[in-house]
């Protein structure tokens, strides 16, 4: 390939064919190469994650910061982001999520998210009362 050549992908995108290098290995003027130096966000252990489970709380319901106590058929979401885990609930199939009062703490190991979610479900899901 010659310096300055461009390629065209099947999707019709174009870019520098030599990715900023000449045939003798010396760098030419910097070229923008899509994705060069980037890591794909695969939602891995360090990225934001969440787990959800439908629950039915006991007679006292679940206390939330925004609207007080919520009762009935709920969905519990345990979220991990920025080194912190937060519990939220919503009325089943509703749009609004509410933060569970006192349920936001630091989580040093994102791999523990499943365990935290399991404990939260075990504590809050009381369909028998």
XYZ file of N, CA, C and O in Angstrom:
516
model
N 0.840 -1.175 0.000
C 0.000 0.000 0.000
C 0.880 1.231 0.000
O 1.962 1.232 0.536
N 0.358 2.256 -0.571
C 1.093 3.512 -0.651
C 0.585 4.465 0.404
O -0.573 4.425 0.799
N 1.473 5.348 0.826
C 1.089 6.345 1.817
C -0.108 7.130 1.317
O -0.154 7.550 0.175
N -1.089 7.293 2.180
C -2.271 8.056 1.809
C -3.395 7.217 1.235
O -4.482 7.724 1.011
N -3.166 5.927 0.972
C -4.233 5.079 0.473
C -5.322 4.951 1.523
O -5.068 5.027 2.721
N -6.531 4.751 1.091
C -7.656 4.580 2.009
C -8.354 3.282 1.672
O -8.298 2.805 0.560
N -9.024 2.712 2.636
C -9.808 1.510 2.403
C -11.269 1.852 2.624
O -11.605 2.815 3.263
N -12.144 1.029 2.078
C -13.575 1.185 2.270
C -14.114 -0.149 2.753
O -13.874 -1.184 2.139
N -14.837 -0.117 3.892
C -15.388 -1.352 4.442
C -16.670 -1.702 3.707
O -17.212 -0.913 2.935
N -17.187 -2.885 4.005
C -18.439 -3.319 3.397
C -19.579 -2.388 3.787
O -20.550 -2.247 3.062
N -19.449 -1.725 4.930
C -20.488 -0.802 5.387
C -20.331 0.576 4.751
O -21.085 1.482 5.044
N -19.322 0.749 3.920
C -19.124 2.020 3.239
C -18.273 3.013 4.012
O -18.093 4.139 3.587
N -17.703 2.592 5.169
C -16.838 3.480 5.921
C -15.466 3.479 5.288
O -15.011 2.482 4.752
N -14.787 4.601 5.375
C -13.438 4.637 4.817
C -12.457 5.033 5.897
O -12.808 5.621 6.906
N -11.190 4.677 5.682
C -10.146 5.016 6.638
C -8.804 4.844 5.986
O -8.697 4.369 4.855
N -7.743 5.219 6.689
C -6.416 5.085 6.099
C -6.032 3.615 5.973
O -6.197 2.848 6.915
N -5.571 3.215 4.821
C -5.223 1.818 4.578
C -3.988 1.404 5.361
O -3.854 0.255 5.740
N -3.077 2.322 5.633
C -1.833 1.971 6.292
C -1.866 2.228 7.784
O -0.873 2.023 8.465
N -2.969 2.673 8.328
C -3.115 2.956 9.756
C -1.996 3.835 10.277
O -1.475 3.640 11.359
N -1.577 4.810 9.477
C -0.587 5.771 9.934
C 0.856 5.370 9.720
O 1.754 6.028 10.203
N 1.133 4.277 9.032
C 2.504 3.821 8.810
C 2.811 3.812 7.316
O 1.941 3.595 6.496
N 4.067 4.055 6.995
C 4.500 3.951 5.603
C 5.124 2.575 5.392
O 5.336 1.822 6.346
N 5.435 2.239 4.147
C 5.959 0.918 3.812
C 7.278 0.621 4.521
O 7.567 -0.525 4.826
N 8.085 1.639 4.819
C 9.363 1.369 5.482
C 9.246 1.354 7.011
O 10.242 1.243 7.708
N 8.031 1.479 7.551
C 7.812 1.380 8.984
C 7.877 2.691 9.732
O 7.675 2.715 10.931
N 8.176 3.784 9.041
C 8.190 5.074 9.742
C 6.783 5.641 9.764
O 5.995 5.432 8.850
N 6.484 6.357 10.807
C 5.154 6.913 10.952
C 4.945 8.071 10.005
O 5.825 8.888 9.792
N 3.763 8.099 9.409
C 3.382 9.267 8.618
C 2.550 10.160 9.517
O 2.477 9.937 10.724
N 1.934 11.152 8.970
C 1.119 12.026 9.796
C 0.063 11.201 10.502
O -0.440 10.224 9.956
N -0.270 11.563 11.746
C -1.240 10.770 12.503
C -2.540 10.588 11.730
O -3.039 11.502 11.094
N -3.065 9.395 11.811
C -4.319 9.083 11.143
C -5.331 8.620 12.185
O -4.986 7.942 13.132
N -6.557 9.027 11.993
C -7.624 8.577 12.886
C -8.052 7.191 12.448
O -8.521 7.004 11.336
N -7.848 6.224 13.303
C -8.234 4.855 13.006
C -9.317 4.475 14.008
O -9.059 4.415 15.206
N -10.539 4.242 13.531
C -11.621 3.921 14.452
C -11.268 2.748 15.345
O -10.834 1.705 14.873
N -11.421 2.942 16.653
C -11.185 1.873 17.613
C -9.752 1.697 18.042
O -9.484 0.933 18.962
N -8.795 2.380 17.420
C -7.396 2.204 17.793
C -7.182 2.682 19.219
O -7.554 3.778 19.589
N -6.586 1.841 20.036
C -6.296 2.204 21.410
C -7.498 2.166 22.329
O -7.429 2.602 23.471
N -8.615 1.637 21.874
C -9.824 1.599 22.686
C -10.096 0.173 23.145
O -9.732 -0.781 22.494
N -10.758 0.048 24.277
C -11.171 -1.246 24.784
C -12.687 -1.276 24.763
O -13.333 -0.337 25.211
N -13.251 -2.326 24.235
C -14.703 -2.424 24.150
C -15.304 -2.513 25.543
O -14.762 -3.171 26.426
N -16.434 -1.844 25.756
C -17.152 -1.932 27.016
C -18.056 -3.146 26.951
O -19.124 -3.112 26.376
N -17.590 -4.214 27.528
C -18.346 -5.466 27.470
C -19.236 -5.645 28.686
O -19.816 -6.696 28.884
N -19.327 -4.599 29.522
C -20.119 -4.732 30.735
C -19.454 -5.686 31.710
O -20.110 -6.322 32.506
N -18.108 -5.754 31.644
C -17.356 -6.657 32.494
C -17.465 -6.285 33.957
O -18.214 -5.406 34.355
N -16.677 -6.952 34.772
C -16.786 -6.819 36.219
C -16.592 -5.393 36.705
O -17.128 -5.023 37.723
N -15.807 -4.571 36.008
C -15.550 -3.223 36.496
C -16.610 -2.228 36.043
O -16.720 -1.155 36.598
N -17.384 -2.543 35.037
C -18.379 -1.621 34.508
C -19.696 -1.695 35.265
O -19.894 -2.552 36.118
N -20.614 -0.774 34.968
C -21.926 -0.802 35.617
C -22.635 -2.128 35.352
O -22.582 -2.655 34.254
N -23.264 -2.645 36.392
C -23.984 -3.903 36.291
C -25.235 -3.826 37.147
O -25.308 -3.013 38.056
N -26.189 -4.695 36.886
C -27.366 -4.769 37.748
C -27.983 -6.156 37.678
O -27.761 -6.898 36.728
N -28.740 -6.476 38.705
C -29.504 -7.723 38.779
C -30.917 -7.346 39.189
O -31.108 -6.466 40.029
N -31.924 -8.004 38.643
C -33.305 -7.714 39.009
C -34.052 -9.006 39.334
O -33.780 -10.056 38.741
N -34.990 -8.891 40.279
C -35.838 -10.008 40.680
C -37.181 -9.450 41.125
O -37.223 -8.436 41.828
N -38.259 -10.098 40.728
C -39.583 -9.715 41.207
C -39.738 -10.221 42.639
O -39.359 -11.363 42.942
N -40.275 -9.360 43.498
C -40.455 -9.709 44.901
C -41.835 -9.277 45.384
O -42.497 -8.455 44.749
N -42.244 -9.844 46.509
C -43.439 -9.408 47.229
C -42.983 -9.194 48.667
O -42.698 -10.166 49.375
N -42.857 -7.942 49.115
C -42.378 -7.702 50.473
C -43.424 -8.089 51.513
O -44.604 -8.245 51.196
N -42.979 -8.201 52.752
C -43.879 -8.514 53.854
C -44.836 -7.364 54.125
O -44.844 -6.349 53.412
N -45.644 -7.484 55.180
C -46.681 -6.497 55.489
C -46.170 -5.069 55.662
O -46.891 -4.116 55.392
N -44.918 -4.884 56.071
C -44.371 -3.533 56.258
C -43.884 -2.882 54.983
O -43.540 -1.702 54.965
N -43.841 -3.620 53.872
C -43.388 -3.077 52.597
C -41.898 -2.776 52.595
O -41.137 -3.296 53.404
N -41.488 -1.915 51.676
C -40.093 -1.498 51.533
C -40.056 0.023 51.619
O -40.766 0.710 50.881
N -39.231 0.563 52.528
C -39.096 2.016 52.675
C -38.182 2.563 51.583
O -37.100 2.034 51.342
N -38.645 3.620 50.912
C -37.852 4.264 49.857
C -37.608 5.723 50.205
O -38.358 6.333 50.971
N -36.551 6.282 49.624
C -36.211 7.687 49.858
C -37.228 8.633 49.236
O -37.535 9.677 49.802
N -37.744 8.281 48.076
C -38.573 9.205 47.304
C -40.038 9.230 47.707
O -40.652 10.301 47.741
N -40.632 8.070 47.977
C -42.081 8.019 48.197
C -42.495 7.312 49.478
O -43.679 7.052 49.686
N -41.543 7.000 50.346
C -41.888 6.287 51.569
C -42.066 4.805 51.308
O -41.381 4.216 50.481
N -43.009 4.193 51.993
C -43.210 2.743 51.908
C -43.931 2.362 50.619
O -44.925 2.987 50.247
N -43.403 1.318 49.953
C -44.083 0.741 48.793
C -44.403 -0.710 49.128
O -43.642 -1.396 49.811
N -45.567 -1.168 48.685
C -46.021 -2.528 48.983
C -46.540 -3.178 47.708
O -46.658 -2.532 46.673
N -46.861 -4.454 47.792
C -47.432 -5.164 46.651
C -46.364 -5.814 45.800
O -45.237 -6.035 46.238
N -46.722 -6.125 44.565
C -45.785 -6.763 43.633
C -44.756 -5.734 43.180
O -45.105 -4.721 42.561
N -43.480 -6.003 43.483
C -42.390 -5.082 43.176
C -41.311 -5.786 42.369
O -41.248 -7.012 42.337
N -40.443 -4.996 41.763
C -39.215 -5.505 41.166
C -38.065 -4.873 41.931
O -38.044 -3.652 42.125
N -37.119 -5.695 42.373
C -35.927 -5.236 43.083
C -34.764 -5.226 42.104
O -34.542 -6.207 41.391
N -34.039 -4.124 42.070
C -32.836 -4.032 41.218
C -31.653 -3.698 42.105
O -31.686 -2.718 42.847
N -30.615 -4.506 42.023
C -29.364 -4.267 42.728
C -28.376 -3.769 41.684
O -28.066 -4.481 40.734
N -27.915 -2.525 41.841
C -27.036 -1.892 40.856
C -25.628 -1.746 41.408
O -25.449 -1.401 42.576
N -24.637 -1.983 40.544
C -23.244 -1.717 40.892
C -22.691 -0.721 39.890
O -22.766 -0.929 38.681
N -22.143 0.384 40.391
C -21.485 1.380 39.539
C -20.549 2.210 40.402
O -20.870 2.528 41.552
N -19.412 2.541 39.868
C -18.448 3.432 40.529
C -18.095 2.979 41.943
O -18.015 3.790 42.867
N -17.929 1.667 42.139
C -17.518 1.149 43.433
C -18.598 1.142 44.497
O -18.306 1.023 45.684
N -19.849 1.269 44.082
C -20.950 1.347 45.037
C -22.106 0.473 44.577
O -22.388 0.365 43.388
N -22.777 -0.160 45.533
C -23.970 -0.943 45.232
C -25.181 -0.207 45.803
O -25.111 0.376 46.886
N -26.263 -0.175 45.029
C -27.485 0.518 45.417
C -28.671 -0.384 45.122
O -28.738 -0.988 44.051
N -29.602 -0.438 46.062
C -30.844 -1.179 45.848
C -31.940 -0.214 45.454
O -32.076 0.857 46.053
N -32.723 -0.594 44.459
C -33.873 0.197 44.018
C -35.055 -0.748 43.826
O -34.879 -1.926 43.519
N -36.262 -0.212 43.991
C -37.477 -0.981 43.742
C -38.402 -0.177 42.846
O -38.300 1.048 42.760
N -39.276 -0.899 42.170
C -40.326 -0.270 41.377
C -41.561 -1.152 41.499
O -41.468 -2.346 41.777
N -42.724 -0.523 41.325
C -43.921 -1.342 41.216
C -43.745 -2.172 39.953
O -43.274 -1.678 38.919
N -44.084 -3.430 40.018
C -43.862 -4.343 38.888
C -44.393 -3.737 37.589
O -45.530 -3.281 37.530
N -43.532 -3.700 36.593
C -43.823 -3.204 35.244
C -44.043 -1.687 35.174
O -44.523 -1.180 34.160
N -43.703 -0.947 36.233
C -43.803 0.517 36.197
C -42.518 1.098 35.601
O -41.556 0.375 35.349
N -42.501 2.400 35.393
C -41.323 3.065 34.846
C -40.405 3.634 35.922
O -39.196 3.701 35.737
N -40.970 4.079 37.038
C -40.207 4.771 38.060
C -39.501 3.802 39.002
O -40.093 2.829 39.449
N -38.245 4.107 39.304
C -37.463 3.344 40.276
C -37.262 4.214 41.501
O -37.049 5.428 41.387
N -37.275 3.600 42.690
C -37.096 4.308 43.951
C -35.935 3.689 44.721
O -35.836 2.462 44.833
N -35.081 4.539 45.292
C -33.947 4.059 46.086
C -34.451 3.511 47.415
O -35.224 4.165 48.118
N -34.011 2.302 47.760
C -34.358 1.708 49.043
C -33.580 2.460 50.119
O -32.353 2.619 50.029
N -34.288 2.954 51.113
C -33.671 3.755 52.169
C -32.562 2.972 52.874
O -32.770 1.827 53.286
N -31.388 3.580 52.963
C -30.251 2.974 53.651
C -29.585 1.846 52.902
O -28.758 1.135 53.467
N -29.885 1.678 51.628
C -29.368 0.528 50.877
C -28.422 0.941 49.759
O -28.547 0.515 48.622
N -27.447 1.773 50.098
C -26.402 2.160 49.152
C -25.079 2.179 49.914
O -24.911 2.963 50.850
N -24.174 1.276 49.539
C -22.904 1.147 50.252
C -21.771 0.854 49.271
O -22.005 0.428 48.139
N -20.545 1.070 49.740
C -19.368 0.747 48.926
C -19.275 -0.761 48.747
O -19.602 -1.529 49.662
N -18.856 -1.166 47.561
C -18.636 -2.585 47.265
C -17.289 -2.687 46.563
O -17.148 -2.264 45.409
N -16.296 -3.202 47.271
C -14.938 -3.229 46.720
C -14.742 -4.279 45.642
O -13.882 -4.118 44.791
N -15.525 -5.344 45.670
C -15.374 -6.408 44.681
C -16.666 -6.567 43.893
O -17.644 -7.113 44.397
N -16.699 -6.075 42.643
C -17.926 -6.180 41.855
C -18.382 -7.614 41.632
O -19.547 -7.860 41.345
N -17.506 -8.586 41.817
C -17.888 -9.983 41.672
C -18.865 -10.400 42.777
O -19.536 -11.425 42.659
N -18.973 -9.598 43.831
C -19.878 -9.903 44.938
C -21.308 -9.440 44.672
O -22.184 -9.637 45.511
N -21.558 -8.843 43.516
C -22.894 -8.317 43.209
C -23.965 -9.397 43.304
O -25.037 -9.157 43.864
N -23.706 -10.572 42.778
C -24.701 -11.651 42.849
C -25.034 -12.004 44.290
O -26.198 -12.214 44.636
N -24.013 -12.066 45.144
C -24.240 -12.396 46.554
C -25.049 -11.303 47.243
O -25.979 -11.602 48.002
N -24.723 -10.046 46.986
C -25.460 -8.934 47.590
C -26.915 -8.977 47.135
O -27.839 -8.820 47.947
N -27.133 -9.206 45.852
C -28.497 -9.276 45.338
C -29.260 -10.433 45.988
O -30.418 -10.283 46.381
N -28.609 -11.577 46.116
C -29.251 -12.729 46.745
C -29.664 -12.450 48.184
O -30.764 -12.826 48.617
N -28.804 -11.775 48.938
C -29.131 -11.428 50.318
C -30.299 -10.443 50.349
O -31.227 -10.578 51.150
N -30.273 -9.440 49.465
C -31.355 -8.445 49.420
C -32.694 -9.107 49.100
O -33.710 -8.811 49.723
N -32.694 -10.016 48.130
C -33.929 -10.740 47.787
C -34.386 -11.554 48.993
O -35.566 -11.552 49.350
N -33.443 -12.234 49.656
C -33.781 -13.034 50.819
C -34.383 -12.214 51.957
O -35.278 -12.679 52.664
N -33.927 -10.992 52.114
C -34.438 -10.137 53.182
C -35.772 -9.477 52.829
O -36.634 -9.314 53.695
N -35.925 -9.065 51.577
C -37.096 -8.273 51.199
C -38.257 -9.089 50.647
O -39.405 -8.651 50.707
N -37.992 -10.235 50.075
C -39.060 -11.043 49.481
C -39.723 -11.886 50.560
O -39.167 -12.856 51.045
N -40.937 -11.511 50.932
C -41.683 -12.207 51.981
C -43.127 -12.448 51.526
O -44.067 -11.899 52.097
N -43.336 -13.238 50.480
C -44.679 -13.423 49.944
C -45.657 -14.067 50.933
O -46.865 -13.883 50.809
N -45.134 -14.771 51.928
C -45.988 -15.404 52.917
C -46.272 -14.470 54.103
O -46.994 -14.830 55.025
N -45.647 -13.290 54.084
C -45.872 -12.341 55.170
C -44.817 -12.260 56.181
O -43.824 -12.713 56.343
